[in-house]
PDB file of C-alpha atoms in Angstrom:
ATOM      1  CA  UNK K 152     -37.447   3.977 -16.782  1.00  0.00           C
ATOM      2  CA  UNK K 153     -38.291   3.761 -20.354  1.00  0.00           C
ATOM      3  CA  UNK K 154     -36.073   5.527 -23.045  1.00  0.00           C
ATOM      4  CA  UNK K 155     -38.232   5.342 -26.621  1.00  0.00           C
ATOM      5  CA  UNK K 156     -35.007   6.024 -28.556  1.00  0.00           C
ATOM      6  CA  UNK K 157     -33.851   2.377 -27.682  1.00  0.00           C
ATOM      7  CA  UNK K 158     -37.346   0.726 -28.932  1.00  0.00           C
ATOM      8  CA  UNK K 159     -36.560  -2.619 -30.153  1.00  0.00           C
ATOM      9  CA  UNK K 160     -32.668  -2.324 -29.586  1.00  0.00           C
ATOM     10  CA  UNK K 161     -31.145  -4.995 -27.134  1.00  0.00           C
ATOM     11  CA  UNK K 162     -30.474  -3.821 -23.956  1.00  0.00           C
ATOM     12  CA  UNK K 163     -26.822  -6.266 -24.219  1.00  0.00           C
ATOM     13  CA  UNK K 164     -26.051  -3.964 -27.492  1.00  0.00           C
ATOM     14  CA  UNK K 165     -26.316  -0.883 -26.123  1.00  0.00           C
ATOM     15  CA  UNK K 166     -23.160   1.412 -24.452  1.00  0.00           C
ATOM     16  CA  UNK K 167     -23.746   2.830 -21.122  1.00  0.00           C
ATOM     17  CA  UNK K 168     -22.577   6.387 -21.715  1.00  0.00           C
ATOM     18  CA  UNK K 169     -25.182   6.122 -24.678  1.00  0.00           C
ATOM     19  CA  UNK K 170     -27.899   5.402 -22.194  1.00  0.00           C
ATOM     20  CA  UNK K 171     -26.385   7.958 -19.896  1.00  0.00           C
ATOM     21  CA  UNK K 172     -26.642  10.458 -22.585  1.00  0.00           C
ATOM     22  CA  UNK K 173     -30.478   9.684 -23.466  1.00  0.00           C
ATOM     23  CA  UNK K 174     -30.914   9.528 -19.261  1.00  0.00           C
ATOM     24  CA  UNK K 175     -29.673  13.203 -19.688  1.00  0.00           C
ATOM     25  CA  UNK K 176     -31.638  14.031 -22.038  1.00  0.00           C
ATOM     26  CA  UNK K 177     -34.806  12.538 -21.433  1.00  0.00           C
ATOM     27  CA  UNK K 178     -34.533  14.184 -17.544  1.00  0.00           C
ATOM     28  CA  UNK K 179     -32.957  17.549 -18.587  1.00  0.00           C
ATOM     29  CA  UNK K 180     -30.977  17.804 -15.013  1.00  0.00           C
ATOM     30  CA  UNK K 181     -28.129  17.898 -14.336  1.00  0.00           C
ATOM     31  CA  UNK K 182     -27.239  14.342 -11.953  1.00  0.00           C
ATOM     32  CA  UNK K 183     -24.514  13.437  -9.496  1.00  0.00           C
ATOM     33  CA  UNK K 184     -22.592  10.553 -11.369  1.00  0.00           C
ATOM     34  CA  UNK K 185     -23.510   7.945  -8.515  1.00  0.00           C
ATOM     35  CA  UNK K 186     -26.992   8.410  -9.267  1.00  0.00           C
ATOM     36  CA  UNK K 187     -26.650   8.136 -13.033  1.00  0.00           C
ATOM     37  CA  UNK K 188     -24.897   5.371 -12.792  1.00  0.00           C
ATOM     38  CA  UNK K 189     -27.450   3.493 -10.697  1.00  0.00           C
ATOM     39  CA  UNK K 190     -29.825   4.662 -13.245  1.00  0.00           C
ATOM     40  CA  UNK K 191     -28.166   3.805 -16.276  1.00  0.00           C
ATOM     41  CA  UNK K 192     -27.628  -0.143 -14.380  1.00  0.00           C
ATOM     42  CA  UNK K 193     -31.215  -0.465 -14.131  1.00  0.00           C
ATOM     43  CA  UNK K 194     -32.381   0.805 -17.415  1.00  0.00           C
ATOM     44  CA  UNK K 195     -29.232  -2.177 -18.755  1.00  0.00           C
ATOM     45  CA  UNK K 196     -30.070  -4.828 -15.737  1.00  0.00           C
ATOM     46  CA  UNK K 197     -26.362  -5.220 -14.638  1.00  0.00           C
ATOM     47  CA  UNK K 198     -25.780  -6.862 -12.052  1.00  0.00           C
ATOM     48  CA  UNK K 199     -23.584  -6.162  -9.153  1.00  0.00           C
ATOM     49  CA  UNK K 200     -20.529  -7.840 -10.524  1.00  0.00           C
ATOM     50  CA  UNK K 201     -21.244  -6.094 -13.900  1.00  0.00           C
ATOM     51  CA  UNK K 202     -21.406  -2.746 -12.612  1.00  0.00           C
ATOM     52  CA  UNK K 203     -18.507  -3.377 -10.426  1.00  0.00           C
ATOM     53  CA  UNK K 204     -16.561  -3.941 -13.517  1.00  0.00           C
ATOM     54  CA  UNK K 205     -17.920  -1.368 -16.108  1.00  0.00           C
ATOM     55  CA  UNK K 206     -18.236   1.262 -13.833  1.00  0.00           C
ATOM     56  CA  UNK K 207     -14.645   2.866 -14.342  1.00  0.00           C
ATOM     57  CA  UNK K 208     -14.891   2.906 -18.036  1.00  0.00           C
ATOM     58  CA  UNK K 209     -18.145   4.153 -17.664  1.00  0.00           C
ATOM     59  CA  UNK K 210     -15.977   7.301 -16.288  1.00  0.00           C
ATOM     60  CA  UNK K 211     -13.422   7.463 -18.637  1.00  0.00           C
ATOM     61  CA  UNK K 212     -16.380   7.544 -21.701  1.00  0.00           C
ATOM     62  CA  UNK K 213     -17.918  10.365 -19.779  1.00  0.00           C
ATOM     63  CA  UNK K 214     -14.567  12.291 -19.619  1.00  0.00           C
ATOM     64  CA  UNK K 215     -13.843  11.092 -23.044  1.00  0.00           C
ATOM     65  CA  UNK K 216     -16.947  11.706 -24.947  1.00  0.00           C
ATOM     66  CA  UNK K 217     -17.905  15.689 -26.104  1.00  0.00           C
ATOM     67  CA  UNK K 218     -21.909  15.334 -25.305  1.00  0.00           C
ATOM     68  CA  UNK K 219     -21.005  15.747 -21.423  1.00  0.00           C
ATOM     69  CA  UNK K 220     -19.714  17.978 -19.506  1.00  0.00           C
ATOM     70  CA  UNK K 221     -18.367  17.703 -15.620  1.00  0.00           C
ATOM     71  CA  UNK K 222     -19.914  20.728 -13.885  1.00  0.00           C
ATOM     72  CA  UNK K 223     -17.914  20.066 -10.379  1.00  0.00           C
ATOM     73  CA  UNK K 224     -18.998  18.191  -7.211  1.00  0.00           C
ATOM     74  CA  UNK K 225     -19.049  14.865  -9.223  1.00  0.00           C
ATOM     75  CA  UNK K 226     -22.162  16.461 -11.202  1.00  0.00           C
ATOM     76  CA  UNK K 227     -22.598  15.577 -14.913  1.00  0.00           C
ATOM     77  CA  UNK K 228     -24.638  17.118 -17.660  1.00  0.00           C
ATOM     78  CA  UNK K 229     -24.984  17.657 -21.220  1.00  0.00           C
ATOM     79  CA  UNK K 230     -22.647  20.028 -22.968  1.00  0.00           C
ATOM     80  CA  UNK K 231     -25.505  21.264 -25.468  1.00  0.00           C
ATOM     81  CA  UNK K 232     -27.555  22.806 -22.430  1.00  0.00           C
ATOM     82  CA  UNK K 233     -25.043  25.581 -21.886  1.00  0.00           C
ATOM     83  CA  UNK K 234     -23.736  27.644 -24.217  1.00  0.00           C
ATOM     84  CA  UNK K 235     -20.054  28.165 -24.094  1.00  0.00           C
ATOM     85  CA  UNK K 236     -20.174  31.567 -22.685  1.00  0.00           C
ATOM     86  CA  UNK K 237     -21.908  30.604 -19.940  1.00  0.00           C
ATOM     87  CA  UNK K 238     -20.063  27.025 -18.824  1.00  0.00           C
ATOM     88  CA  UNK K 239     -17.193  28.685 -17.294  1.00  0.00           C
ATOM     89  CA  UNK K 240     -19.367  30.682 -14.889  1.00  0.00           C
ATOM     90  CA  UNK K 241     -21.480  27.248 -13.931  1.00  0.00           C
ATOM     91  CA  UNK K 242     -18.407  25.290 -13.490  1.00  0.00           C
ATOM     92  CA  UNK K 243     -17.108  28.109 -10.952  1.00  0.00           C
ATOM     93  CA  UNK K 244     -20.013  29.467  -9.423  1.00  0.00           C
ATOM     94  CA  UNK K 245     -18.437  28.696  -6.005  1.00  0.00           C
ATOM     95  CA  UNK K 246     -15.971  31.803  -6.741  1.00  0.00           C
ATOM     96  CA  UNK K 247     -18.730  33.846  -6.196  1.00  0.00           C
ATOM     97  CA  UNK K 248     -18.864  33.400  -2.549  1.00  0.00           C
ATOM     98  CA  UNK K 249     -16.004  35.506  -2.036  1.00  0.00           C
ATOM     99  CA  UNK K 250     -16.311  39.285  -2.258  1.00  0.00           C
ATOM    100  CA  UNK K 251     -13.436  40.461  -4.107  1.00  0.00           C
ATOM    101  CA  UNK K 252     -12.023  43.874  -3.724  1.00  0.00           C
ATOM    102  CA  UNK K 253     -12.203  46.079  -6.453  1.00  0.00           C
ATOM    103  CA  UNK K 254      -8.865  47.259  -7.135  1.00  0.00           C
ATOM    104  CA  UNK K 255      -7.134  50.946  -7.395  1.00  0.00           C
ATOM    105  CA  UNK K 256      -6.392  52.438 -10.667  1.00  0.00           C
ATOM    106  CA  UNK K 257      -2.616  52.735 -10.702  1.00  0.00           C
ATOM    107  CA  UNK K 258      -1.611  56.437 -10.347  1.00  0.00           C
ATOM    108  CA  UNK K 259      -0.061  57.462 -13.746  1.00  0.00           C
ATOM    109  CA  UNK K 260       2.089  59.709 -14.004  1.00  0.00           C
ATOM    110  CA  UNK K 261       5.821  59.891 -12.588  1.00  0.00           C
ATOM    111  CA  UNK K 262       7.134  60.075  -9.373  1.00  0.00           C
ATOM    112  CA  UNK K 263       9.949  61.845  -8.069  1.00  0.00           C
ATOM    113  CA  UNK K 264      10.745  59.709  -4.899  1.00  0.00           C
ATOM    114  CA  UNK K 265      12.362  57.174  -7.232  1.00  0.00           C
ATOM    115  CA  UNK K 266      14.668  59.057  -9.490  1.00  0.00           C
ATOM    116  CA  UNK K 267      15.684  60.257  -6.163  1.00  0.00           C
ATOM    117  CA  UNK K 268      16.500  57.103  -5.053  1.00  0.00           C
ATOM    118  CA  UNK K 269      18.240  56.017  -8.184  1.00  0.00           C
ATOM    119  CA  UNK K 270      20.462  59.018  -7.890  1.00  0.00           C
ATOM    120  CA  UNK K 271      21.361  58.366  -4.340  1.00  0.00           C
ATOM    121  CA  UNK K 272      22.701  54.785  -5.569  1.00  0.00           C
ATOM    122  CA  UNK K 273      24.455  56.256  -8.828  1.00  0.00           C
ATOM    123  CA  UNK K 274      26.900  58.566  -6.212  1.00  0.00           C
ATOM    124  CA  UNK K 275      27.540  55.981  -3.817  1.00  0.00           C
ATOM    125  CA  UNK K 276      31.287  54.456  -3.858  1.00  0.00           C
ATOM    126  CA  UNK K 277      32.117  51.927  -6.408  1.00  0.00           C
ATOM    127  CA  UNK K 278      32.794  48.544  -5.054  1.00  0.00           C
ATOM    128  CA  UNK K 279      36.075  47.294  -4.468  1.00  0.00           C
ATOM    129  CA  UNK K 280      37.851  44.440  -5.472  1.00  0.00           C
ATOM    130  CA  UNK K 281      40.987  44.021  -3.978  1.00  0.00           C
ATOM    131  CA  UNK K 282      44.451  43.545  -5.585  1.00  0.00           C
ATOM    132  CA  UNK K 283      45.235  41.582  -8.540  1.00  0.00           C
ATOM    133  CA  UNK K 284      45.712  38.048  -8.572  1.00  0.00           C
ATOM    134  CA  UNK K 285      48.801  36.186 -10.521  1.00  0.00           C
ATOM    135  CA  UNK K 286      47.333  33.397 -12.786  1.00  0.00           C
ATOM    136  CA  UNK K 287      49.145  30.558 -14.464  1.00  0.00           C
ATOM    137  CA  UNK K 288      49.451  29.588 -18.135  1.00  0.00           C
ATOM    138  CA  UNK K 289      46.352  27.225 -17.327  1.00  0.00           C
ATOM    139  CA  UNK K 290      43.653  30.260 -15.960  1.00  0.00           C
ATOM    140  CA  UNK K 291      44.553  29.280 -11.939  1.00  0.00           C
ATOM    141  CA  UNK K 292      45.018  31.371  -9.415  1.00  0.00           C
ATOM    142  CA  UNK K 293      48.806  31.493  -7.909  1.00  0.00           C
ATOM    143  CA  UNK K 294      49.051  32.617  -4.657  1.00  0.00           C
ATOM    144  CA  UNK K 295      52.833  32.982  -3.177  1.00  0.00           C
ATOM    145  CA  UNK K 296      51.851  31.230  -0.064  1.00  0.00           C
ATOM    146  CA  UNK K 297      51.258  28.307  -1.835  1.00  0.00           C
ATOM    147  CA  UNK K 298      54.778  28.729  -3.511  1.00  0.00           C
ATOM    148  CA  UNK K 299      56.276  28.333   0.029  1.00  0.00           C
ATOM    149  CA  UNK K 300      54.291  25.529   1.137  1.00  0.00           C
ATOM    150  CA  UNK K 301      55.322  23.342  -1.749  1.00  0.00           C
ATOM    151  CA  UNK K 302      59.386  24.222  -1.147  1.00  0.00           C
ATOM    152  CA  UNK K 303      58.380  23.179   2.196  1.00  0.00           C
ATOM    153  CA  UNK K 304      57.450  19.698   0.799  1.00  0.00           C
ATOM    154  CA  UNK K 305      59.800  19.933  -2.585  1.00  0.00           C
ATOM    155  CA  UNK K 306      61.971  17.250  -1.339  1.00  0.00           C
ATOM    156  CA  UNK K 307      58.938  14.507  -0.637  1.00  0.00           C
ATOM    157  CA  UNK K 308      57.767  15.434  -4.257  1.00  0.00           C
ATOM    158  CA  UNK K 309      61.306  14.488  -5.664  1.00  0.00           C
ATOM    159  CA  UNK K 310      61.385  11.235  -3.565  1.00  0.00           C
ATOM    160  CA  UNK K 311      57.948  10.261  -5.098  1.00  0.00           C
ATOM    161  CA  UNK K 312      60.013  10.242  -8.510  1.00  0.00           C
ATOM    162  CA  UNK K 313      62.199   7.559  -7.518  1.00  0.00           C
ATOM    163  CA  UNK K 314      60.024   4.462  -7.378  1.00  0.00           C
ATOM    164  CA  UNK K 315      61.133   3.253 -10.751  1.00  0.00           C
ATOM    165  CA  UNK K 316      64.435   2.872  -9.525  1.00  0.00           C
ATOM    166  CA  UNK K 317      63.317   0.943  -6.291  1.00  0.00           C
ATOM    167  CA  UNK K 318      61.333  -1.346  -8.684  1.00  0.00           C
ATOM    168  CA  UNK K 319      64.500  -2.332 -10.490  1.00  0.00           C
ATOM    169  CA  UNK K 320      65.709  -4.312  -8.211  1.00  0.00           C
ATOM    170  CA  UNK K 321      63.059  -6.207  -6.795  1.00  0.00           C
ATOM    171  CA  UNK K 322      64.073 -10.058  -6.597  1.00  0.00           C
ATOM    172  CA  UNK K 323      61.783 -12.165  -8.781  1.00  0.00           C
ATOM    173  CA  UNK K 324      60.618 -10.151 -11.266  1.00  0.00           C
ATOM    174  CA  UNK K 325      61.509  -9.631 -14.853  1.00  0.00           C
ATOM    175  CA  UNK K 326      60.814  -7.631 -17.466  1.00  0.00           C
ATOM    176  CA  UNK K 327      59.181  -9.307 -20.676  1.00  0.00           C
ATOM    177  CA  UNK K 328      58.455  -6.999 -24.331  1.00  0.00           C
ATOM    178  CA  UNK K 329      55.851  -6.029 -25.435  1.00  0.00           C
ATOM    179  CA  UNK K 330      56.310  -8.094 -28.794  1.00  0.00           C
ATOM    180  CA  UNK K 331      57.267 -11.259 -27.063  1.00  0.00           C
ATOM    181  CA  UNK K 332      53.617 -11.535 -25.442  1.00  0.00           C
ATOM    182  CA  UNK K 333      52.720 -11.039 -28.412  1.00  0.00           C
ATOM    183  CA  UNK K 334      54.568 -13.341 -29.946  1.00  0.00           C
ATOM    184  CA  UNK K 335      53.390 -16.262 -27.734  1.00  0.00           C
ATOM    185  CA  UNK K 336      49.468 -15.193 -28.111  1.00  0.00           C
ATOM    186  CA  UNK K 337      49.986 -15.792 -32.340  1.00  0.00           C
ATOM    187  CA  UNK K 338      51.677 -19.116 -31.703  1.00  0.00           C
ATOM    188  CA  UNK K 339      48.716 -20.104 -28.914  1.00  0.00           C
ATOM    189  CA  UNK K 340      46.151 -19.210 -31.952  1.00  0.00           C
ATOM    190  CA  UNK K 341      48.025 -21.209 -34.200  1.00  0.00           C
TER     191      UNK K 341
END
């Protein structure tokens, strides 16, 4: 394939999605990305290993660059074929297929089945709630039940108090201030 726009340019100079673009151009169809890409490798002579590793940016420059446009089904062509109207409805032309339903026209107008419905609700017993509940200084619920199960346990919560007094006399211990460990902490600095 011969592409007279790159006369006398070097075929190692020249970007694929450039050659892509006058492929496009020069064909004026719209071509499934495997076969432009095959095309655009022969009109550069790349090589296998070259292709491999060019062909994913080759991709992203076709996303990336405004001439093209993806038209579905891995199919690419050039944006300046179609004019905007009309790209939405060749990009989803497979919609088509299905036979929608027109729909009704909504009734206007009003409609006494649901006032009557609303009034049914509005006479309808309110809901109850039960009693009141005591609540503490702190916004929690008191329940006298729970009064009764601590004086149940109010002795165990008094013994729990006592362990300062147990600790007291436990052999081998001492009690050292505050400002004496303090104390020997300056002098070790010292």
């Amino acid at each position: 394939m011969e592409l007279k726009q790159f006369d006398g340019q070097s075929k190692n100079e020249l970007a694929m999605v450039d050659v892509a673009h006058a492929i496009l151009e020069q064909t004026g169809e719209v071509t499934n990305y495997n076969d432009l890409l095959v095309q655009v490798a022969e009109y550069l002579e790349l090589n296998d290993n070259e292709l491999e590793t060019e062909m994913i940016q080759f991709y992203t420059d076709l996303n990336i660059d405004g001439r093209f446009i993806s038209l579905g089904s891995n199919r690419w062509g050039l944006r300046g074929w179609y004019p905007i109207d009309s790209i939405d409805e060749e990009i989803t032309h497979d919609n088509d297929e299905e036979d929608e339903k027109p729909r009704r026209k909504d009734r206007q107008g009003f409609d006494d089945v649901d006032v009557e419905e609303l009034d049914d609700e509005e006479e309808e017993d309110g809901v109850d709630y039960g009693e009141r509940v005591a609540v503490d200084e702190h916004g929690v619920m008191v329940d006298d039940e729970d009064e009764e199960d601590l004086g149940e346990y109010k002795e165990d919560l008094e013994d729990l108090g006592d362990e300062d007094e147990e600790d007291e006399n436990i052999v081998g211990l001492t009690v050292v201030d505050d400002d004496d460990v303090l104390d020997d902490e300056d002098e070790e600095d010292e």
